[in-house]
Every structure is written in structure tokens, then in C-alpha cells.
Amino acid sequence: MDEAIQIVNAIKKGQISPIYFLYGEEAYFIDKISDYIAAKVLTEEEKGFNQMVLYGRDVSIEDIVGNAKRYPMMAERQVVIVKEAQHLSRTIENFCSYADNPQMSTVLVICYKYKKLDKRKKLHKIVKKNGVIFESKKLYENQVSDWLRKHLLSSGYTISHKAALLLVEYLGTDLSKISKELEKLKLALPKETEINPQHIEEHIGISKDYNNFELKRAIGDRDIVKATKIINYFAQNPKDNPFILTITLLHSFFTQLLQYHGLSDHSPKNVASALRINPYFVSEIQTAARNYPMKKVSGIISSLREMDLKGKGVGAAPMKDADLLKELLFKIV
């Protein structure tokens, strides 16, 4: 995240490299850097003749190199952006010869999403020497809340701790998906607003009381009444609360609980680090650990796997989500 900001700041200062090789599992940062280059390196007048977008599924390395070696027309630079370059993974090492001697009047941006580049191979070393190479890594769940808070702060908004956790719990770690939902909030709310769970319920549609975040907490607390209410709400609104999402999140929660039982150091700092969770969740894990000893947790994880198979219709007659959820809660508590 910080490295992506550094790349953008360098471009703002006029420190522009001939090659930007952007790769990794998190598409969000790759898109942000390439979009910034597309918007800012050339003026609007220069873009007509000197900016092009190619797609990896439609071109070869030779096509890209041929375009990159052209000279700009009535401009200092040209920009060539290659999207979906991961489709060229089998021949990507052929890019070495150009990377070793790039056209200095060309800004070539390679968007190599969802793939890793072998750091031991020649291409990585050459691009690092002559251009900018950036690995866009997936953020862990405990890092996404901080990113979300910084992202909103840069736009003039703040967000409550519970609201941030609610968004991450519901949307996962896909930054592009989270960003789209945040845009909805920005359109609906004036600047300097502190976004709270009520805003999220009204503008995104995630219930502040009946969601997987609250279900996980209720189960951890062994609050059967509250857990049952949430399960019944899910059963009545299956499209908004798919069974597969609920069971995935619960499996993740009890797996973390099993890891907690295996730790020798149960200090909050060590637990947050070892389980890669937000420190806010440590007390929740500690409470659940008192309610569910290790042997019980192991049994619950087995039951969750069994229910996952049932939900997919494996080894059992198809069941409605409502019945699956009720049986799931019964097996846990």
C-alpha cells in the first residue's frame, strides 16, 4: 500500500520510468497505478496520438515491443498500457530484451494481475534495474480496516470501528469491491461524516444487527437466543445472506479459535499477530475460547465441513438454506 503511494508520488514529481511492471494478487493497486499514469502522464491533447491500451489476450510480446519502440508524435513521451498481461505468462520472459534496453520516450505499463513473477529469473532483475517493478499483495483481513480508514480519510470522511469491521466482515478483503461500496456512501453522505453501521444498513443494505459479524459474536458468547434470531433472519433473506458465506466465515472463526488454543502466549498482542486478526477481535476470541475448549472446537470444524458438503448437495438430499442454518447452529451449540 505504501509502495503504491510512493510510485504515484514519484510520478507527480516528474520522476517517470520507462517501464512499470505491476503484478500480484491484489488487482486494486495495479488498477490505481495504471489509471493514474493513463490520466496524468500526458495532456489531453497528447493522448490522441500518444496513448494506447493493449490487451494481453489479443497481442504478443512482439506486438507490445513494436508499439513501445515507436517514437511519440508532437510530445515528449508516449504511454502504452498492457492490460490483462497475465495471459502472456508463457512468453513473458521474452520481454527481457526490451526491458534491458527500453525506449526512454515510452512509458510502458504492464498489468500482470493475479500472477507472481519469479524473482529469481532474469526478467524481474532487469525490470527492477531499468524501471519500476511492483508486487501488489493481498491485504490480510486485519490490514483491510486500516486501509479502509485511510482511504476514507483521504476523501474527507471517517468511519467508526464497528462500521469498518462490518464492511470487511461482509465484503471480505477484495479492495475493489469495498471501494465500490464506499463510493455509494460518499455519494449519499456529506464530507466530514463519520460513517456508522446505520449508514451502512441504509445505503449498502448490510443489516447492522443481523449479519455474519453479529452471528459470529453471538455464537462465540454462546448467546443462543441472539444467534437463533440471526439465523431466522438469514433464513428469510437467503439471497442477501448466502449459506456458503456464513459457513465459510464460521469455519475461519473456529480455525482461528483452534490456533488460539495452540498458542503458548495468549497476550493480546501475540494473539493478534499470530492469528492475523484486528486487535479488536482478540477479546472475542478469548471469550469464545472459554466457551469452546479445544476438543469441542475440533468437533465443530468437522461438523462445519460436513454441513458445507450438505449445502453443496454432496452425500445428502438437497436442503433449504433455512434447514441447513438451523442444523448448523444445533451442531455448534
GROMACS .gro file of C-alpha atoms in nm:
model
  333
    1MET     CA    1   0.000   0.000   0.000
    2ASP     CA    2   0.275   0.246   0.097
    3GLU     CA    3   0.483   0.142  -0.205
    4ALA     CA    4   0.191   0.217  -0.439
    5ILE     CA    5   0.164   0.566  -0.288
    6GLN     CA    6   0.539   0.617  -0.334
    7ILE     CA    7   0.513   0.525  -0.704
    8VAL     CA    8   0.229   0.774  -0.759
    9ASN     CA    9   0.413   1.046  -0.565
   10ALA     CA   10   0.727   0.995  -0.777
   11ILE     CA   11   0.521   1.037  -1.096
   12LYS     CA   12   0.369   1.356  -0.952
   13LYS     CA   13   0.725   1.491  -0.910
   14GLY     CA   14   0.807   1.409  -1.272
   15GLN     CA   15   1.018   1.103  -1.187
   16ILE     CA   16   0.876   0.883  -1.462
   17SER     CA   17   1.024   0.543  -1.550
   18PRO     CA   18   1.020   0.381  -1.895
   19ILE     CA   19   0.871   0.058  -1.756
   20TYR     CA   20   0.614  -0.013  -1.485
   21PHE     CA   21   0.567  -0.385  -1.428
   22LEU     CA   22   0.271  -0.422  -1.192
   23TYR     CA   23   0.193  -0.775  -1.078
   24GLY     CA   24   0.030  -0.965  -0.794
   25GLU     CA   25  -0.291  -1.098  -0.645
   26GLU     CA   26  -0.450  -0.765  -0.547
   27ALA     CA   27  -0.587  -0.602  -0.862
   28TYR     CA   28  -0.690  -0.280  -0.685
   29PHE     CA   29  -0.343  -0.124  -0.653
   30ILE     CA   30  -0.246  -0.232  -1.006
   31ASP     CA   31  -0.554  -0.056  -1.144
   32LYS     CA   32  -0.495   0.256  -0.936
   33ILE     CA   33  -0.134   0.299  -1.054
   34SER     CA   34  -0.210   0.227  -1.421
   35ASP     CA   35  -0.517   0.455  -1.412
   36TYR     CA   36  -0.310   0.735  -1.262
   37ILE     CA   37  -0.046   0.701  -1.534
   38ALA     CA   38  -0.317   0.696  -1.801
   39ALA     CA   39  -0.474   1.012  -1.659
   40LYS     CA   40  -0.171   1.221  -1.566
   41VAL     CA   41   0.144   1.149  -1.769
   42LEU     CA   42   0.013   1.301  -2.094
   43THR     CA   43  -0.205   1.603  -2.153
   44GLU     CA   44  -0.546   1.553  -2.313
   45GLU     CA   45  -0.411   1.691  -2.641
   46GLU     CA   46  -0.118   1.447  -2.640
   47LYS     CA   47  -0.325   1.138  -2.563
   48GLY     CA   48  -0.490   1.116  -2.905
   49PHE     CA   49  -0.169   1.016  -3.086
   50ASN     CA   50   0.050   0.900  -2.798
   51GLN     CA   51  -0.154   0.682  -2.563
   52MET     CA   52  -0.278   0.333  -2.637
   53VAL     CA   53  -0.421   0.042  -2.442
   54LEU     CA   54  -0.343  -0.316  -2.544
   55TYR     CA   55  -0.488  -0.639  -2.404
   56GLY     CA   56  -0.276  -0.942  -2.328
   57ARG     CA   57  -0.526  -1.186  -2.473
   58ASP     CA   58  -0.511  -1.007  -2.810
   59VAL     CA   59  -0.139  -0.934  -2.855
   60SER     CA   60   0.202  -1.098  -2.837
   61ILE     CA   61   0.519  -0.978  -2.666
   62GLU     CA   62   0.646  -0.881  -3.012
   63ASP     CA   63   0.337  -0.662  -3.069
   64ILE     CA   64   0.393  -0.486  -2.739
   65VAL     CA   65   0.761  -0.426  -2.809
   66GLY     CA   66   0.681  -0.298  -3.158
   67ASN     CA   67   0.441  -0.039  -3.014
   68ALA     CA   68   0.678   0.052  -2.732
   69LYS     CA   69   0.960   0.126  -2.979
   70ARG     CA   70   0.758   0.385  -3.168
   71TYR     CA   71   0.851   0.750  -3.119
   72PRO     CA   72   0.593   0.991  -2.979
   73MET     CA   73   0.421   1.243  -3.207
   74MET     CA   74   0.447   1.607  -3.105
   75ALA     CA   75   0.503   1.509  -2.743
   76GLU     CA   76   0.787   1.423  -2.511
   77ARG     CA   77   0.651   1.078  -2.434
   78GLN     CA   78   0.404   0.812  -2.538
   79VAL     CA   79   0.219   0.581  -2.297
   80VAL     CA   80   0.149   0.215  -2.374
   81ILE     CA   81  -0.065   0.027  -2.121
   82VAL     CA   82  -0.096  -0.351  -2.145
   83LYS     CA   83  -0.398  -0.478  -1.951
   84GLU     CA   84  -0.459  -0.846  -1.871
   85ALA     CA   85  -0.091  -0.918  -1.937
   86GLN     CA   86  -0.124  -1.237  -1.730
   87HIS     CA   87  -0.250  -1.401  -2.050
   88LEU     CA   88   0.109  -1.373  -2.174
   89SER     CA   89   0.257  -1.569  -1.882
   90ARG     CA   90   0.401  -1.842  -2.104
   91THR     CA   91   0.609  -1.596  -2.306
   92ILE     CA   92   0.660  -1.314  -2.057
   93GLU     CA   93   1.034  -1.384  -2.025
   94ASN     CA   94   1.067  -1.284  -2.394
   95PHE     CA   95   1.019  -0.931  -2.272
   96CYS     CA   96   1.375  -0.935  -2.131
   97SER     CA   97   1.546  -0.795  -2.441
   98TYR     CA   98   1.325  -0.483  -2.447
   99ALA     CA   99   1.347  -0.438  -2.070
  100ASP     CA  100   1.725  -0.447  -2.097
  101ASN     CA  101   1.721  -0.151  -2.340
  102PRO     CA  102   1.386   0.028  -2.311
  103GLN     CA  103   1.275   0.320  -2.528
  104MET     CA  104   1.321   0.616  -2.293
  105SER     CA  105   1.046   0.821  -2.461
  106THR     CA  106   0.792   0.543  -2.391
  107VAL     CA  107   0.614   0.476  -2.062
  108LEU     CA  108   0.523   0.110  -2.083
  109VAL     CA  109   0.283  -0.019  -1.816
  110ILE     CA  110   0.240  -0.396  -1.781
  111CYS     CA  111  -0.063  -0.501  -1.572
  112TYR     CA  112   0.010  -0.862  -1.480
  113LYS     CA  113  -0.277  -0.941  -1.243
  114TYR     CA  114  -0.331  -1.245  -1.020
  115LYS     CA  115   0.013  -1.382  -1.110
  116LYS     CA  116   0.352  -1.381  -0.945
  117LEU     CA  117   0.676  -1.303  -1.119
  118ASP     CA  118   0.966  -1.531  -1.027
  119LYS     CA  119   1.221  -1.305  -0.858
  120ARG     CA  120   1.499  -1.549  -0.942
  121LYS     CA  121   1.451  -1.511  -1.315
  122LYS     CA  122   1.616  -1.261  -1.545
  123LEU     CA  123   1.307  -1.051  -1.622
  124HIS     CA  124   1.246  -0.947  -1.262
  125LYS     CA  125   1.609  -0.839  -1.220
  126ILE     CA  126   1.620  -0.642  -1.546
  127VAL     CA  127   1.293  -0.457  -1.489
  128LYS     CA  128   1.398  -0.373  -1.134
  129LYS     CA  129   1.723  -0.228  -1.273
  130ASN     CA  130   1.571  -0.023  -1.558
  131GLY     CA  131   1.220   0.053  -1.440
  132VAL     CA  132   0.969   0.006  -1.160
  133ILE     CA  133   0.851  -0.336  -1.050
  134PHE     CA  134   0.565  -0.353  -0.803
  135GLU     CA  135   0.410  -0.657  -0.636
  136SER     CA  136   0.051  -0.592  -0.533
  137LYS     CA  137  -0.009  -0.824  -0.241
  138LYS     CA  138  -0.343  -0.920  -0.092
  139LEU     CA  139  -0.402  -0.748   0.238
  140TYR     CA  140  -0.477  -0.964   0.537
  141GLU     CA  141  -0.816  -0.913   0.700
  142ASN     CA  142  -0.658  -0.727   0.991
  143GLN     CA  143  -0.496  -0.481   0.745
  144VAL     CA  144  -0.807  -0.403   0.541
  145SER     CA  145  -0.977  -0.199   0.816
  146ASP     CA  146  -0.672   0.030   0.834
  147TRP     CA  147  -0.668   0.068   0.454
  148LEU     CA  148  -1.040   0.143   0.455
  149ARG     CA  149  -0.997   0.410   0.724
  150LYS     CA  150  -0.709   0.579   0.539
  151HIS     CA  151  -0.897   0.561   0.208
  152LEU     CA  152  -1.198   0.742   0.357
  153LEU     CA  153  -0.983   0.993   0.546
  154SER     CA  154  -0.817   1.099   0.219
  155SER     CA  155  -1.166   1.181   0.086
  156GLY     CA  156  -1.275   1.375   0.394
  157TYR     CA  157  -1.466   1.102   0.579
  158THR     CA  158  -1.414   0.896   0.893
  159ILE     CA  159  -1.566   0.564   0.991
  160SER     CA  160  -1.646   0.406   1.326
  161HIS     CA  161  -1.452   0.098   1.426
  162LYS     CA  162  -1.761  -0.125   1.424
  163ALA     CA  163  -1.871   0.004   1.082
  164ALA     CA  164  -1.528  -0.070   0.932
  165LEU     CA  165  -1.529  -0.422   1.074
  166LEU     CA  166  -1.883  -0.477   0.949
  167LEU     CA  167  -1.782  -0.386   0.594
  168VAL     CA  168  -1.476  -0.610   0.600
  169GLU     CA  169  -1.671  -0.898   0.753
  170TYR     CA  170  -1.940  -0.874   0.486
  171LEU     CA  171  -1.732  -0.785   0.178
  172GLY     CA  172  -1.411  -0.972   0.258
  173THR     CA  173  -1.068  -0.846   0.152
  174ASP     CA  174  -1.147  -0.757  -0.211
  175LEU     CA  175  -1.043  -0.390  -0.216
  176SER     CA  176  -1.210  -0.319  -0.550
  177LYS     CA  177  -1.544  -0.442  -0.415
  178ILE     CA  178  -1.504  -0.243  -0.092
  179SER     CA  179  -1.405   0.068  -0.288
  180LYS     CA  180  -1.725   0.049  -0.497
  181GLU     CA  181  -1.938   0.029  -0.183
  182LEU     CA  182  -1.751   0.322  -0.029
  183GLU     CA  183  -1.830   0.529  -0.338
  184LYS     CA  184  -2.201   0.471  -0.268
  185LEU     CA  185  -2.154   0.605   0.083
  186LYS     CA  186  -1.960   0.910  -0.042
  187LEU     CA  187  -2.238   0.994  -0.287
  188ALA     CA  188  -2.503   0.967  -0.019
  189LEU     CA  189  -2.327   1.137   0.273
  190PRO     CA  190  -2.171   1.483   0.309
  191LYS     CA  191  -1.799   1.519   0.378
  192GLU     CA  192  -1.678   1.512   0.739
  193THR     CA  193  -1.941   1.247   0.818
  194GLU     CA  194  -1.838   0.964   1.047
  195ILE     CA  195  -1.980   0.656   0.877
  196ASN     CA  196  -2.157   0.426   1.122
  197PRO     CA  197  -2.340   0.090   1.098
  198GLN     CA  198  -2.672   0.271   1.044
  199HIS     CA  199  -2.532   0.440   0.729
  200ILE     CA  200  -2.410   0.105   0.602
  201GLU     CA  201  -2.751  -0.053   0.655
  202GLU     CA  202  -2.933   0.233   0.481
  203HIS     CA  203  -2.702   0.279   0.180
  204ILE     CA  204  -2.537  -0.058   0.124
  205GLY     CA  205  -2.800  -0.292   0.261
  206ILE     CA  206  -2.595  -0.477   0.524
  207SER     CA  207  -2.808  -0.514   0.835
  208LYS     CA  208  -2.633  -0.366   1.139
  209ASP     CA  209  -2.797  -0.623   1.370
  210TYR     CA  210  -2.841  -0.932   1.154
  211ASN     CA  211  -2.515  -1.014   0.982
  212ASN     CA  212  -2.235  -1.270   0.999
  213PHE     CA  213  -2.030  -1.038   1.220
  214GLU     CA  214  -2.303  -1.042   1.487
  215LEU     CA  215  -2.373  -1.415   1.435
  216LYS     CA  216  -2.008  -1.500   1.496
  217ARG     CA  217  -2.006  -1.291   1.812
  218ALA     CA  218  -2.332  -1.443   1.940
  219ILE     CA  219  -2.202  -1.797   1.882
  220GLY     CA  220  -1.871  -1.711   2.048
  221ASP     CA  221  -2.063  -1.576   2.350
  222ARG     CA  222  -2.296  -1.880   2.343
  223ASP     CA  223  -2.586  -1.635   2.319
  224ILE     CA  224  -2.826  -1.888   2.171
  225VAL     CA  225  -3.126  -1.654   2.166
  226LYS     CA  226  -2.945  -1.389   1.960
  227ALA     CA  227  -2.783  -1.648   1.732
  228THR     CA  228  -3.124  -1.804   1.665
  229LYS     CA  229  -3.275  -1.466   1.577
  230ILE     CA  230  -2.995  -1.401   1.328
  231ILE     CA  231  -3.025  -1.749   1.178
  232ASN     CA  232  -3.401  -1.697   1.132
  233TYR     CA  233  -3.335  -1.362   0.964
  234PHE     CA  234  -3.085  -1.528   0.729
  235ALA     CA  235  -3.341  -1.799   0.650
  236GLN     CA  236  -3.595  -1.533   0.550
  237ASN     CA  237  -3.341  -1.342   0.340
  238PRO     CA  238  -3.129  -1.613   0.173
  239LYS     CA  239  -3.024  -1.402  -0.129
  240ASP     CA  240  -2.863  -1.138   0.093
  241ASN     CA  241  -2.715  -1.395   0.331
  242PRO     CA  242  -2.597  -1.699   0.132
  243PHE     CA  243  -2.528  -2.012   0.332
  244ILE     CA  244  -2.187  -2.062   0.172
  245LEU     CA  245  -2.070  -1.721   0.303
  246THR     CA  246  -2.193  -1.793   0.655
  247ILE     CA  247  -2.030  -2.133   0.678
  248THR     CA  248  -1.704  -2.003   0.529
  249LEU     CA  249  -1.679  -1.725   0.787
  250LEU     CA  250  -1.766  -1.958   1.074
  251HIS     CA  251  -1.508  -2.211   0.956
  252SER     CA  252  -1.248  -1.934   0.952
  253PHE     CA  253  -1.352  -1.824   1.302
  254PHE     CA  254  -1.328  -2.172   1.457
  255THR     CA  255  -1.000  -2.239   1.277
  256GLN     CA  256  -0.862  -1.924   1.441
  257LEU     CA  257  -1.002  -2.047   1.772
  258LEU     CA  258  -0.819  -2.377   1.729
  259GLN     CA  259  -0.498  -2.186   1.657
  260TYR     CA  260  -0.557  -1.977   1.970
  261HIS     CA  261  -0.580  -2.291   2.185
  262GLY     CA  262  -0.245  -2.400   2.042
  263LEU     CA  263  -0.066  -2.078   2.140
  264SER     CA  264   0.154  -2.071   2.447
  265ASP     CA  265   0.140  -1.690   2.468
  266HIS     CA  266  -0.218  -1.561   2.495
  267SER     CA  267  -0.127  -1.193   2.532
  268PRO     CA  268  -0.347  -0.971   2.309
  269LYS     CA  269  -0.052  -0.851   2.100
  270ASN     CA  270   0.072  -1.205   2.030
  271VAL     CA  271  -0.278  -1.336   1.957
  272ALA     CA  272  -0.346  -1.055   1.705
  273SER     CA  273  -0.010  -1.119   1.536
  274ALA     CA  274  -0.029  -1.500   1.531
  275LEU     CA  275  -0.390  -1.516   1.411
  276ARG     CA  276  -0.352  -1.216   1.177
  277ILE     CA  277  -0.664  -1.053   1.314
  278ASN     CA  278  -0.752  -0.700   1.414
  279PRO     CA  279  -0.670  -0.644   1.785
  280TYR     CA  280  -1.038  -0.553   1.827
  281PHE     CA  281  -1.126  -0.922   1.783
  282VAL     CA  282  -0.887  -1.059   2.047
  283SER     CA  283  -1.135  -1.029   2.334
  284GLU     CA  284  -1.396  -1.202   2.116
  285ILE     CA  285  -1.155  -1.491   2.056
  286GLN     CA  286  -1.068  -1.511   2.425
  287THR     CA  287  -1.436  -1.527   2.524
  288ALA     CA  288  -1.507  -1.795   2.264
  289ALA     CA  289  -1.204  -1.997   2.383
  290ARG     CA  290  -1.353  -2.010   2.734
  291ASN     CA  291  -1.685  -2.131   2.592
  292TYR     CA  292  -1.538  -2.381   2.345
  293PRO     CA  293  -1.242  -2.593   2.460
  294MET     CA  294  -1.003  -2.735   2.201
  295LYS     CA  295  -1.175  -3.075   2.174
  296LYS     CA  296  -1.512  -2.909   2.117
  297VAL     CA  297  -1.363  -2.676   1.854
  298SER     CA  298  -1.218  -2.972   1.662
  299GLY     CA  299  -1.561  -3.135   1.658
  300ILE     CA  300  -1.726  -2.814   1.537
  301ILE     CA  301  -1.478  -2.778   1.248
  302SER     CA  302  -1.563  -3.135   1.141
  303SER     CA  303  -1.934  -3.050   1.159
  304LEU     CA  304  -1.882  -2.736   0.953
  305ARG     CA  305  -1.712  -2.940   0.681
  306GLU     CA  306  -1.998  -3.188   0.688
  307MET     CA  307  -2.254  -2.905   0.660
  308ASP     CA  308  -2.055  -2.748   0.376
  309LEU     CA  309  -2.088  -3.072   0.180
  310LYS     CA  310  -2.460  -3.092   0.259
  311GLY     CA  311  -2.502  -2.737   0.136
  312LYS     CA  312  -2.345  -2.844  -0.194
  313GLY     CA  313  -2.571  -3.148  -0.215
  314VAL     CA  314  -2.288  -3.398  -0.161
  315GLY     CA  315  -2.391  -3.720   0.016
  316ALA     CA  316  -2.734  -3.589   0.111
  317ALA     CA  317  -3.065  -3.482  -0.037
  318PRO     CA  318  -3.079  -3.110  -0.122
  319MET     CA  319  -3.179  -2.898   0.179
  320LYS     CA  320  -3.312  -2.546   0.202
  321ASP     CA  321  -3.080  -2.281   0.342
  322ALA     CA  322  -3.316  -2.235   0.640
  323ASP     CA  323  -3.284  -2.602   0.737
  324LEU     CA  324  -2.908  -2.602   0.683
  325LEU     CA  325  -2.867  -2.296   0.905
  326LYS     CA  326  -3.075  -2.443   1.187
  327GLU     CA  327  -2.890  -2.773   1.176
  328LEU     CA  328  -2.559  -2.584   1.165
  329LEU     CA  329  -2.643  -2.386   1.480
  330PHE     CA  330  -2.759  -2.703   1.657
  331LYS     CA  331  -2.433  -2.881   1.578
  332ILE     CA  332  -2.226  -2.589   1.706
  333VAL     CA  333  -2.403  -2.525   2.036
   0.00000   0.00000   0.00000
